[in-house]
Coordinates of N, CA and C in Angstrom, one line a residue:
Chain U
X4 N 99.7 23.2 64.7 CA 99.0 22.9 65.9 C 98.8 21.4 66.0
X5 N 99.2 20.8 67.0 CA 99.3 19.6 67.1 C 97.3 19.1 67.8
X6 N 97.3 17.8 66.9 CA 96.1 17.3 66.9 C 95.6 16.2 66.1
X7 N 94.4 16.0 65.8 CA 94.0 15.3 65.1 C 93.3 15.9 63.9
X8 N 93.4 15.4 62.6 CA 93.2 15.7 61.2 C 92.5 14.8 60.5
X9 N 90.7 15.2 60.5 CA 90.4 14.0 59.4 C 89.7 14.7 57.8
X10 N 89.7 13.5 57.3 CA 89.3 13.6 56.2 C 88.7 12.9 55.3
X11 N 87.3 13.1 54.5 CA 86.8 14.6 54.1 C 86.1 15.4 55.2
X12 N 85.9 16.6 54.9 CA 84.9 16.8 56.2 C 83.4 16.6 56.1
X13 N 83.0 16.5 54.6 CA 82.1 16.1 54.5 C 81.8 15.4 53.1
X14 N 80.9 14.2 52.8 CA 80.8 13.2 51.8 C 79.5 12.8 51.7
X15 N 79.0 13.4 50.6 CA 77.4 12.3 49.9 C 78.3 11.3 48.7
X16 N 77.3 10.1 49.4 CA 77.7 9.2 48.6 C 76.9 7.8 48.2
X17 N 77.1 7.6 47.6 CA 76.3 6.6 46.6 C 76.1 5.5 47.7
X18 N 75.1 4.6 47.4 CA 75.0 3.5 48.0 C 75.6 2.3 47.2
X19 N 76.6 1.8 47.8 CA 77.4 0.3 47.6 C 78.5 0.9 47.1
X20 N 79.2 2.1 47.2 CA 80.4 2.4 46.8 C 80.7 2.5 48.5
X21 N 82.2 1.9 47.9 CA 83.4 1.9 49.0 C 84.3 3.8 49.3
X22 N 84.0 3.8 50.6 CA 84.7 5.0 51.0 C 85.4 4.6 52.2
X23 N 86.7 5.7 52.4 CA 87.5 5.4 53.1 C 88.0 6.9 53.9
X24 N 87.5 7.0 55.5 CA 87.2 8.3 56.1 C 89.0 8.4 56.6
X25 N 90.0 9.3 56.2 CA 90.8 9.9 56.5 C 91.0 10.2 57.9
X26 N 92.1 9.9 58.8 CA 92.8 10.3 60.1 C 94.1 10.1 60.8
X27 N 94.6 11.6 60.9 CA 96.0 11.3 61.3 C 95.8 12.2 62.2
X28 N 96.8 11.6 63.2 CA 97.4 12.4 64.8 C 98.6 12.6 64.7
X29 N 99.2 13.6 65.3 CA 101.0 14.0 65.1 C 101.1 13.9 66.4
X30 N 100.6 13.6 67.3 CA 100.7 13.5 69.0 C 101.7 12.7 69.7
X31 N 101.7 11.7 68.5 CA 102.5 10.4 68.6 C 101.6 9.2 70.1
X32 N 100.2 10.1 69.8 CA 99.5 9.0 70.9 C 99.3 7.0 70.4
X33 N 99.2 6.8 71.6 CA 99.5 5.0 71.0 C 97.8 4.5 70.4
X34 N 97.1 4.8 71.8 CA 95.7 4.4 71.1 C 94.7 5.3 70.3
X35 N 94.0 5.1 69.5 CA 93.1 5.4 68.4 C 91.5 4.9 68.4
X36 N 90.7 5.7 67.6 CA 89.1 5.4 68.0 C 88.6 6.1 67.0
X37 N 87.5 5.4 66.5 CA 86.2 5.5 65.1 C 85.2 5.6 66.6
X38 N 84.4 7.0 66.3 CA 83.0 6.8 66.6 C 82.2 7.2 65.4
X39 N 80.8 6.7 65.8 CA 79.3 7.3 65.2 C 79.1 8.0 66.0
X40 N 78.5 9.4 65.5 CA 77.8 10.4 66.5 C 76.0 10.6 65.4
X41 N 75.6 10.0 66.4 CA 73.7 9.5 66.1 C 73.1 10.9 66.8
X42 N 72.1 11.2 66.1 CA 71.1 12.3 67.2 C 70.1 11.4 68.5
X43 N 70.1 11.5 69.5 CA 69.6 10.7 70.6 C 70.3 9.6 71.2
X44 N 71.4 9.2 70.2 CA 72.4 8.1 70.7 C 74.0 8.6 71.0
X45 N 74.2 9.6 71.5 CA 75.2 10.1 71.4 C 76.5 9.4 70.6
X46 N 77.4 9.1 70.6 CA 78.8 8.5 70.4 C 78.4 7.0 70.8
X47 N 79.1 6.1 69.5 CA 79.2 4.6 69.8 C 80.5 4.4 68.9
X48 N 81.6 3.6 69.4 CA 82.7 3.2 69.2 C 82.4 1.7 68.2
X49 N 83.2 1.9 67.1 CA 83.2 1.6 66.1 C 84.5 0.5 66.0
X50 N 85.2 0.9 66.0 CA 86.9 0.4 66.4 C 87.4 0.9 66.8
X51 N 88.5 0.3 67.1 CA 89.9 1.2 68.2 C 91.0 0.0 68.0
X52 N 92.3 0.9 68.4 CA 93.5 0.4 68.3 C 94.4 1.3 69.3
X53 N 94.5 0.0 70.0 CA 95.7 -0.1 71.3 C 97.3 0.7 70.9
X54 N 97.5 0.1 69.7 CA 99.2 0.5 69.2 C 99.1 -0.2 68.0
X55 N 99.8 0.5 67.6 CA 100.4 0.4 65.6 C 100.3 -1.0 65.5
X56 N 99.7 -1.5 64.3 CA 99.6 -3.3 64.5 C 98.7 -4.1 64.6
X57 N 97.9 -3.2 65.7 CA 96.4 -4.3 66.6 C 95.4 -2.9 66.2
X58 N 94.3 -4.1 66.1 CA 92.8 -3.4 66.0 C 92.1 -4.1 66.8
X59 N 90.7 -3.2 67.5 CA 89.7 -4.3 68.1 C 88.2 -3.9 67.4
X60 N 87.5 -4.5 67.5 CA 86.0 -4.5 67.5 C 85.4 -3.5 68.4
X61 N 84.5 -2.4 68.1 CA 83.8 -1.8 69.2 C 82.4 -2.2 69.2
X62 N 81.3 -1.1 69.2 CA 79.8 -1.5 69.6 C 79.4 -2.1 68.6
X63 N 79.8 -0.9 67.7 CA 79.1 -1.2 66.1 C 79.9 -1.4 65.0
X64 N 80.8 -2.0 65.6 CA 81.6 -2.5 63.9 C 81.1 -3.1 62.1
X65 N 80.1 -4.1 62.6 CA 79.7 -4.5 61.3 C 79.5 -3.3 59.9
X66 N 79.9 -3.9 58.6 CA 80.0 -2.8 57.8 C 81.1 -1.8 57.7
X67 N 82.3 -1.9 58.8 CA 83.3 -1.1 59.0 C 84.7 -2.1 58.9
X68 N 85.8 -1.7 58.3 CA 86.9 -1.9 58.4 C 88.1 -0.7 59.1
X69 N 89.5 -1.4 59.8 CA 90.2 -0.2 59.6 C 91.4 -1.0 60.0
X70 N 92.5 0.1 59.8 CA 94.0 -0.2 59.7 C 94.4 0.5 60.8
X71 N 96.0 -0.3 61.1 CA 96.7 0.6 62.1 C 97.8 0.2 61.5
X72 N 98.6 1.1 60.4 CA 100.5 0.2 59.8 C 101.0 1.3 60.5
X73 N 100.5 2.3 60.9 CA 101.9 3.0 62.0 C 101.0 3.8 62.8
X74 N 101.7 4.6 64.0 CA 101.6 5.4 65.1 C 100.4 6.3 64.5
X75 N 100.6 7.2 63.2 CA 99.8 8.4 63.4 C 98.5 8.2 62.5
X76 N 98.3 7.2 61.4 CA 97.0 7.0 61.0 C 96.2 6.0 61.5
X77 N 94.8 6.1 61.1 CA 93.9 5.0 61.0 C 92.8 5.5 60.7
X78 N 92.8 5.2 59.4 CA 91.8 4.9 58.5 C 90.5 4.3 58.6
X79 N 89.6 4.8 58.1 CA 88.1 3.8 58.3 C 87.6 3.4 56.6
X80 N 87.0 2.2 56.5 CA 86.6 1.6 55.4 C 85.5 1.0 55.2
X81 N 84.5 2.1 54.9 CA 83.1 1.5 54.5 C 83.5 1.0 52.8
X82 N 82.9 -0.5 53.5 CA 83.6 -1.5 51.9 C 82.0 -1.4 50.7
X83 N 81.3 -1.4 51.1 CA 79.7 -1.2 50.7 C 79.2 0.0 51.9
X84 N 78.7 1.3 51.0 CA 78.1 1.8 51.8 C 76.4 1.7 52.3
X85 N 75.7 1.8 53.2 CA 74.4 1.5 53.0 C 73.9 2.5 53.6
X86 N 72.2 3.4 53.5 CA 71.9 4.5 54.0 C 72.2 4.7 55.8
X87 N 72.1 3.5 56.3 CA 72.0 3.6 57.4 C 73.3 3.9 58.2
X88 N 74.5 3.9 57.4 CA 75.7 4.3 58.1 C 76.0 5.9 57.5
X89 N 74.9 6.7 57.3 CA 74.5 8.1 57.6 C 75.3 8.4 58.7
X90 N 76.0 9.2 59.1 CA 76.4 10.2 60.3 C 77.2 10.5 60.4
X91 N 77.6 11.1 61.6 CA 79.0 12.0 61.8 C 80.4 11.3 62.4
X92 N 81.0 10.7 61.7 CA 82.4 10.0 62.3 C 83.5 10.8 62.9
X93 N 83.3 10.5 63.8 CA 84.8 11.2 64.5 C 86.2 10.1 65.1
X94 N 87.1 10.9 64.6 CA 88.5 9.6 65.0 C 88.8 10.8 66.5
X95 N 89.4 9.9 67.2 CA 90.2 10.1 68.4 C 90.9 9.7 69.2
X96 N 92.2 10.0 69.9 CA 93.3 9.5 69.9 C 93.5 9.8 71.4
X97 N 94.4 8.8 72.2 CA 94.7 8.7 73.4 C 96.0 8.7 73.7
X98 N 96.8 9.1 75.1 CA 97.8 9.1 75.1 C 98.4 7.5 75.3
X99 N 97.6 7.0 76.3 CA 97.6 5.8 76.5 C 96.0 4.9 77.0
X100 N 96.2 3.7 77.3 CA 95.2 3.0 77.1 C 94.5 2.6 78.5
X101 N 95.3 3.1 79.6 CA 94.4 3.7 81.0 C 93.4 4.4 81.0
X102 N 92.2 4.1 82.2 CA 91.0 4.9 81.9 C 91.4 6.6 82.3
X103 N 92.0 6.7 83.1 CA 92.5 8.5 83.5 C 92.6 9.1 82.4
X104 N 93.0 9.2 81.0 CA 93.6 9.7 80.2 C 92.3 10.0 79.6
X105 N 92.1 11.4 79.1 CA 90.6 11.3 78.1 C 91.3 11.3 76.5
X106 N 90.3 11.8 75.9 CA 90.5 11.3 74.6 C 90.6 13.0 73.6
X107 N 91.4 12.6 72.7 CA 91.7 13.9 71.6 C 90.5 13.6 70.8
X108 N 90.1 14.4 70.3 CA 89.1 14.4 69.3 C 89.3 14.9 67.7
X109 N 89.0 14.4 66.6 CA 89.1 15.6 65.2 C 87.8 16.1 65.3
X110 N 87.7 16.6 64.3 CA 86.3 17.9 63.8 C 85.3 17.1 63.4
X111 N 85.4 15.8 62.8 CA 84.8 14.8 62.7 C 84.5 14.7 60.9
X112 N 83.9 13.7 60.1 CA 83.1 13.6 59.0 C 82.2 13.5 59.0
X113 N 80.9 14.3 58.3 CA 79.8 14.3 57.7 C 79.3 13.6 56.7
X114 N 79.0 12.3 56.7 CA 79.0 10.9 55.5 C 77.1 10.9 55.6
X115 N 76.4 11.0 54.4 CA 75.5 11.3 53.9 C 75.7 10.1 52.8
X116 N 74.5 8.8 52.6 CA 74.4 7.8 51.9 C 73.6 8.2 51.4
X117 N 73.3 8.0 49.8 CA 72.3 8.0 49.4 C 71.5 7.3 48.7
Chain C
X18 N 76.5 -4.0 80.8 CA 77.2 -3.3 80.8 C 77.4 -2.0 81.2
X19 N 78.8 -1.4 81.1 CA 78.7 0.4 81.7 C 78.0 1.0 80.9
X20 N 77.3 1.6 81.5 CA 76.7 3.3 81.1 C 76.7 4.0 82.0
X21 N 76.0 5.0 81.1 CA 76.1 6.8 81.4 C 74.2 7.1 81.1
X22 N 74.0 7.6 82.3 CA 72.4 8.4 81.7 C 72.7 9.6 82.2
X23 N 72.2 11.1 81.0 CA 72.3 12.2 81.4 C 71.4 12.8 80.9
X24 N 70.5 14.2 81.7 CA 69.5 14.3 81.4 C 69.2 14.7 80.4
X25 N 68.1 14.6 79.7 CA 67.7 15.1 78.3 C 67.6 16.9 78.1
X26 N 68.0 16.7 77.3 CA 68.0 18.3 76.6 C 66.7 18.8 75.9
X27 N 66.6 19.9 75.4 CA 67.5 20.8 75.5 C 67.4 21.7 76.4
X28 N 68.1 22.0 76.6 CA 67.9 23.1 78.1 C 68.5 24.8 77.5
X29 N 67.2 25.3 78.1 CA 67.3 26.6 77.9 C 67.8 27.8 78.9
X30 N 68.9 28.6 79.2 CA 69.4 29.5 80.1 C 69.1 30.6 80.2
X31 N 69.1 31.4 80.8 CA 69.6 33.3 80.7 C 71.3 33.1 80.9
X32 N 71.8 34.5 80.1 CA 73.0 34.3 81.2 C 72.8 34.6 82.4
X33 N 74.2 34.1 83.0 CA 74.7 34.2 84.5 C 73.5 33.2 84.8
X34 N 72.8 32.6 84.3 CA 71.8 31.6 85.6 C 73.0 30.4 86.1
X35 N 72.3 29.8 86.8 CA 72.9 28.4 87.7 C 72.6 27.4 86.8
X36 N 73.6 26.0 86.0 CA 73.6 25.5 85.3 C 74.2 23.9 86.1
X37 N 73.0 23.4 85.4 CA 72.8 21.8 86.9 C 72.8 20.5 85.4
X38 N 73.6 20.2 85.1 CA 73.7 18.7 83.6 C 73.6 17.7 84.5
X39 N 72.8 17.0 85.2 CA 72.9 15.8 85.5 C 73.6 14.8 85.1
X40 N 74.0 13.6 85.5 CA 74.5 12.5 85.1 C 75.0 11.8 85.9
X41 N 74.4 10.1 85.3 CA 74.5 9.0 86.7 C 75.2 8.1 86.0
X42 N 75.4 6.9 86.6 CA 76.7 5.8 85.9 C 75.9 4.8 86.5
X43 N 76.3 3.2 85.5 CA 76.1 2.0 86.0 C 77.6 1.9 85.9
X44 N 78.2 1.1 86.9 CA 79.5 0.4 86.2 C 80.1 -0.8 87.3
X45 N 80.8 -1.9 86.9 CA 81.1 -3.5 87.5 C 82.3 -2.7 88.2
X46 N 82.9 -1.8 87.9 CA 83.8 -1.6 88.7 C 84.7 -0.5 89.3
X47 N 85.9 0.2 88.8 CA 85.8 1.4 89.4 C 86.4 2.9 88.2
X48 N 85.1 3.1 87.7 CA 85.5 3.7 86.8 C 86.2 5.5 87.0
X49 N 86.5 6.0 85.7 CA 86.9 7.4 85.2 C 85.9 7.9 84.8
X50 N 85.5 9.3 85.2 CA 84.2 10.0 84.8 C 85.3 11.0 83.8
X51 N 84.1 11.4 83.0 CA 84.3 12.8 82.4 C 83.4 13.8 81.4
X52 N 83.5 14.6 81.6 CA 82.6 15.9 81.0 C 83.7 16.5 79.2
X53 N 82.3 15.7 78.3 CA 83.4 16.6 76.8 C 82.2 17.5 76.4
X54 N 82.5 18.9 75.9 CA 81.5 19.7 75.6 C 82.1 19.8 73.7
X55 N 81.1 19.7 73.0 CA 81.1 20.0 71.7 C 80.6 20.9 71.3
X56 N 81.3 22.0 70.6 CA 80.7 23.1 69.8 C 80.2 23.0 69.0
X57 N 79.5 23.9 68.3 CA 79.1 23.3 66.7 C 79.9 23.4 65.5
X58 N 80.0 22.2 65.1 CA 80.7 22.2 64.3 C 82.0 21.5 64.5
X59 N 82.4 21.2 65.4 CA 83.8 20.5 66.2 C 83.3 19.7 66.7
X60 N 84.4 18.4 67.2 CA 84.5 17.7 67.8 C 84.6 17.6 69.3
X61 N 84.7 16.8 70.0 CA 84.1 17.0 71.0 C 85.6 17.3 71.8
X62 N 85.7 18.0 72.9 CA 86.9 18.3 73.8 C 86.5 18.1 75.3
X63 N 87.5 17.5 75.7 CA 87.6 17.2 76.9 C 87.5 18.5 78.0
X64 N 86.7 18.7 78.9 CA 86.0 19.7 80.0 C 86.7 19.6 80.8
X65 N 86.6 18.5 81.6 CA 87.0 18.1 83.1 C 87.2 16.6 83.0
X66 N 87.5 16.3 84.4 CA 87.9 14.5 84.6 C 87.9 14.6 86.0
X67 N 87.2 13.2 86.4 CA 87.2 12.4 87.9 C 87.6 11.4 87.6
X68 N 88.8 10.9 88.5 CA 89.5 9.5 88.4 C 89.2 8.6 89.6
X69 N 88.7 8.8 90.7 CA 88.5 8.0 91.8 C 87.2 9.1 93.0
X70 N 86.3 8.7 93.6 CA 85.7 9.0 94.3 C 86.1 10.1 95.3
X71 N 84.9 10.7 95.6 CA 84.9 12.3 95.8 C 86.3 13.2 95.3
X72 N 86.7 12.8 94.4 CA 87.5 13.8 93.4 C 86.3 15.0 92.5
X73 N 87.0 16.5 92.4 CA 86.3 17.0 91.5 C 86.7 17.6 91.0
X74 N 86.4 17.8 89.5 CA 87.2 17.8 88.1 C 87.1 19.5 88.2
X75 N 87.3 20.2 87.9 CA 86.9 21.7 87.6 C 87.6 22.6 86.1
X76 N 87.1 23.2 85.7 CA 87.9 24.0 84.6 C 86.6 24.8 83.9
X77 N 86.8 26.2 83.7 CA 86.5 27.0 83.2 C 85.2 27.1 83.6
X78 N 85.7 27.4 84.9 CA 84.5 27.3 85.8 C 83.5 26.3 85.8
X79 N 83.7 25.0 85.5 CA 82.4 24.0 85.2 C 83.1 23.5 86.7
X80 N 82.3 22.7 87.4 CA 82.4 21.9 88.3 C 81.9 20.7 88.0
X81 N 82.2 18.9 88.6 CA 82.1 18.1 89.0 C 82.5 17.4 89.9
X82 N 81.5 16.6 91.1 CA 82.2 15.6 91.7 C 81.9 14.5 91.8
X83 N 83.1 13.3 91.5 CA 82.5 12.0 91.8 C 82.0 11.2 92.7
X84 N 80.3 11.3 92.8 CA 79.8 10.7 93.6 C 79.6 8.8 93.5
X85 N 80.3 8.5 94.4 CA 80.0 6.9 93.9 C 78.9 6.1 94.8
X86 N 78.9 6.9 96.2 CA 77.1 6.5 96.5 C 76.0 7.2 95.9
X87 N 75.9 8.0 95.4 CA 75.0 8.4 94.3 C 75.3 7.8 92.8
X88 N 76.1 7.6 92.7 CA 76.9 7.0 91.6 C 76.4 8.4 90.1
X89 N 77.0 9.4 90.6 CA 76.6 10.4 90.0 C 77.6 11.1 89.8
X90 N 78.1 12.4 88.6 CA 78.7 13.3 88.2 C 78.3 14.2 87.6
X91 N 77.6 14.7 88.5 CA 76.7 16.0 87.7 C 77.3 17.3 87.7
X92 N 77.5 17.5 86.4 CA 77.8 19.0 85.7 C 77.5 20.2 86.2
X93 N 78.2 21.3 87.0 CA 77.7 22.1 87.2 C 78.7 24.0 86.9
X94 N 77.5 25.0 86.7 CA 78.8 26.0 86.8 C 77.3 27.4 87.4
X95 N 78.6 28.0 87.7 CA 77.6 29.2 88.8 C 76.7 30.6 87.9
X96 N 77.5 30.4 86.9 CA 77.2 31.6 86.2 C 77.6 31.6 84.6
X97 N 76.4 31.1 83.8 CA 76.7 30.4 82.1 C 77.0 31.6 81.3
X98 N 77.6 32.0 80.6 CA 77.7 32.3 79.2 C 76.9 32.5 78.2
X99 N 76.8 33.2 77.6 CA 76.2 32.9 75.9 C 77.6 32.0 75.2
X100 N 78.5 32.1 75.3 CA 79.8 31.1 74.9 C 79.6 29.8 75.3
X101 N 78.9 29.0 76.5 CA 78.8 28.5 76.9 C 77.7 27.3 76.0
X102 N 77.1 27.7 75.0 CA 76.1 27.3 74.5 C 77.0 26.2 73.7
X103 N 76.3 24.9 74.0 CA 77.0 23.6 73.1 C 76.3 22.3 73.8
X104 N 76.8 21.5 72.9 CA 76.3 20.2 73.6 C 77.5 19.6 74.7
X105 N 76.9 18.9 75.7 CA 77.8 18.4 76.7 C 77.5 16.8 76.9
X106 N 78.7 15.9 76.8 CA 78.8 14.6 77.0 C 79.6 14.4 78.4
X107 N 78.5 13.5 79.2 CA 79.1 12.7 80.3 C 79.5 11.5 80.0
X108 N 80.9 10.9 80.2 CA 81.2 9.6 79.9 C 82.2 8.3 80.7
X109 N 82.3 7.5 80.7 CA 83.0 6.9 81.4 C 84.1 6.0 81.3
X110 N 84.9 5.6 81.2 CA 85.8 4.7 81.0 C 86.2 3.5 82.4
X111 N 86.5 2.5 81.9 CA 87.2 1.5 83.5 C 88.5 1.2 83.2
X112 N 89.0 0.8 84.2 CA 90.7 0.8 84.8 C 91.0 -0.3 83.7
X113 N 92.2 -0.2 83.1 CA 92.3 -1.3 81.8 C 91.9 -1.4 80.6
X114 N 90.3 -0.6 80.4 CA 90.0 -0.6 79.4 C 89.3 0.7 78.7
X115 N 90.3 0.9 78.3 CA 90.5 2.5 77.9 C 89.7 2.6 76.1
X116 N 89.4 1.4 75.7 CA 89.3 1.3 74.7 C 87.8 0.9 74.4
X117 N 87.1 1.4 75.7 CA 85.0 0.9 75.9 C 85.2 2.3 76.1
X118 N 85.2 3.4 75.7 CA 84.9 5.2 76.6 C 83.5 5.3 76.3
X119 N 81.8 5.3 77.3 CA 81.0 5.1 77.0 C 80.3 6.3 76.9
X120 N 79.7 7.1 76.2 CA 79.3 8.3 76.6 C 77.3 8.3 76.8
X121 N 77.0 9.4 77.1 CA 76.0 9.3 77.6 C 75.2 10.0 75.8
X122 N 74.2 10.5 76.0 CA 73.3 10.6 74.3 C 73.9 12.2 74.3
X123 N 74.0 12.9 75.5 CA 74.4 14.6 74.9 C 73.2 14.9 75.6
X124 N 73.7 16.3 76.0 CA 72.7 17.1 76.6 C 72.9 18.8 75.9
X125 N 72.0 19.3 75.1 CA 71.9 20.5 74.2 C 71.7 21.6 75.5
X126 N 72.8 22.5 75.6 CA 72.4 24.0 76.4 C 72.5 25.1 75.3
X127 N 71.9 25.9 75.8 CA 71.2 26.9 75.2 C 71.4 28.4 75.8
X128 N 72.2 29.2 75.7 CA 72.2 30.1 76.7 C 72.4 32.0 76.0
X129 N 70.7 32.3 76.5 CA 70.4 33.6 75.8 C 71.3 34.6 76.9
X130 N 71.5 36.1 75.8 CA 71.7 36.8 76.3 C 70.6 38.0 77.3

């Protein structure tokens, strides 16, 4: 079933250890996207990437890294983790980078700092 | 900058009642609306879409239309479900930048049998 695939689905984890949230799309979509899903703050964009290569900055980057070396991953990289990056990450992927097009979604991760 | 306000949850149903999700927009220019409902436990999936004024999105029986002198897209469907029961995101995107998708905080429905 063609989609998006992340991983783990869910992670407790130490505080100041480095984790790295799993996501691949087989869609062959060009653009990509890290959210936070907060209770009361709905979804805030974290990064995104246009096409294999390029990354950008979203609302809440600080504390976050991520890659784009080809079409179907992009990875997320808490380099230190701290309690406050608590929540539910979800990757999701676009066909293209026009506003008409909505967005694929995975099942998301469950990242629990402790 | 753009946003999205939609109204606060949680909202409680019968089935078959009339189901009204508000939701208004700020935006500089001429945005994409859209309705994602999340189940529990999943991620969020795309509902409907408005791409330009008084367009309206429809599917699985949900309605929307984009009002741009109200500057509104309020969610609607005639007769809810107990399946129906999930959280729903209003959100918005603008022409070029597909890579701001702003969503609103979520609105919790609830719908008893």
């Amino acid at each position: 079933i063609a989609g998006i695939t992340q991983a783990p689905t869910s992670q407790i984890l130490a505080a100041g250890r480095r984790m790295t949230l799993r996501c691949t799309q087989d869609m062959r979509h060009n653009a990509m996207y890290w959210y936070r899903q907060d209770l009361g703050l709905g979804l805030r964009l974290i990064h995104y990437s246009n096409t294999a290569g390029t990354t950008g900055k979203g609302e809440v980057p600080d504390g976050y890294s991520v890659s784009r070396a080809n079409t179907d991953d992009f990875p997320l990289t808490l380099a230190s983790a701290v309690p406050s990056q608590t929540s539910v990450y979800f990757c999701a992927s676009s066909e293209h980078r026009e506003a008409n097009y909505g967005y694929t979604f995975g099942s998301g991760t469950r990242l629990t700092v402790v | 900058g753009d946003s999205v306000t939609q109204m606060e949850g949680p909202v409680t149903l019968s089935e078959e009642a009339f189901l009204t999700i508000n939701c208004t927009y700020t935006a500089t220019g001429y945005p994409s609306l859209f309705w994602y409902v999340q189940y529990p436990g999943e991620g969020l999936q795309l509902l409907l879409k408005a791409t330009k004024a008084d367009d309206k999105g429809s599917n699985k029986g949900f309605e929307a239309t984009y009002r741009k002198e109200t500057t509104s897209f309020h969610l609607e469907k005639g007769s809810v479900q107990v399946s129906d029961s999930a959280v729903y995101f209003c959100a918005l995107t603008e022409l070029g930048n597909n890579n701001d998708m702003r969503f609103g905080a979520g609105t919790r429905l609830t719908v008893k049998p």
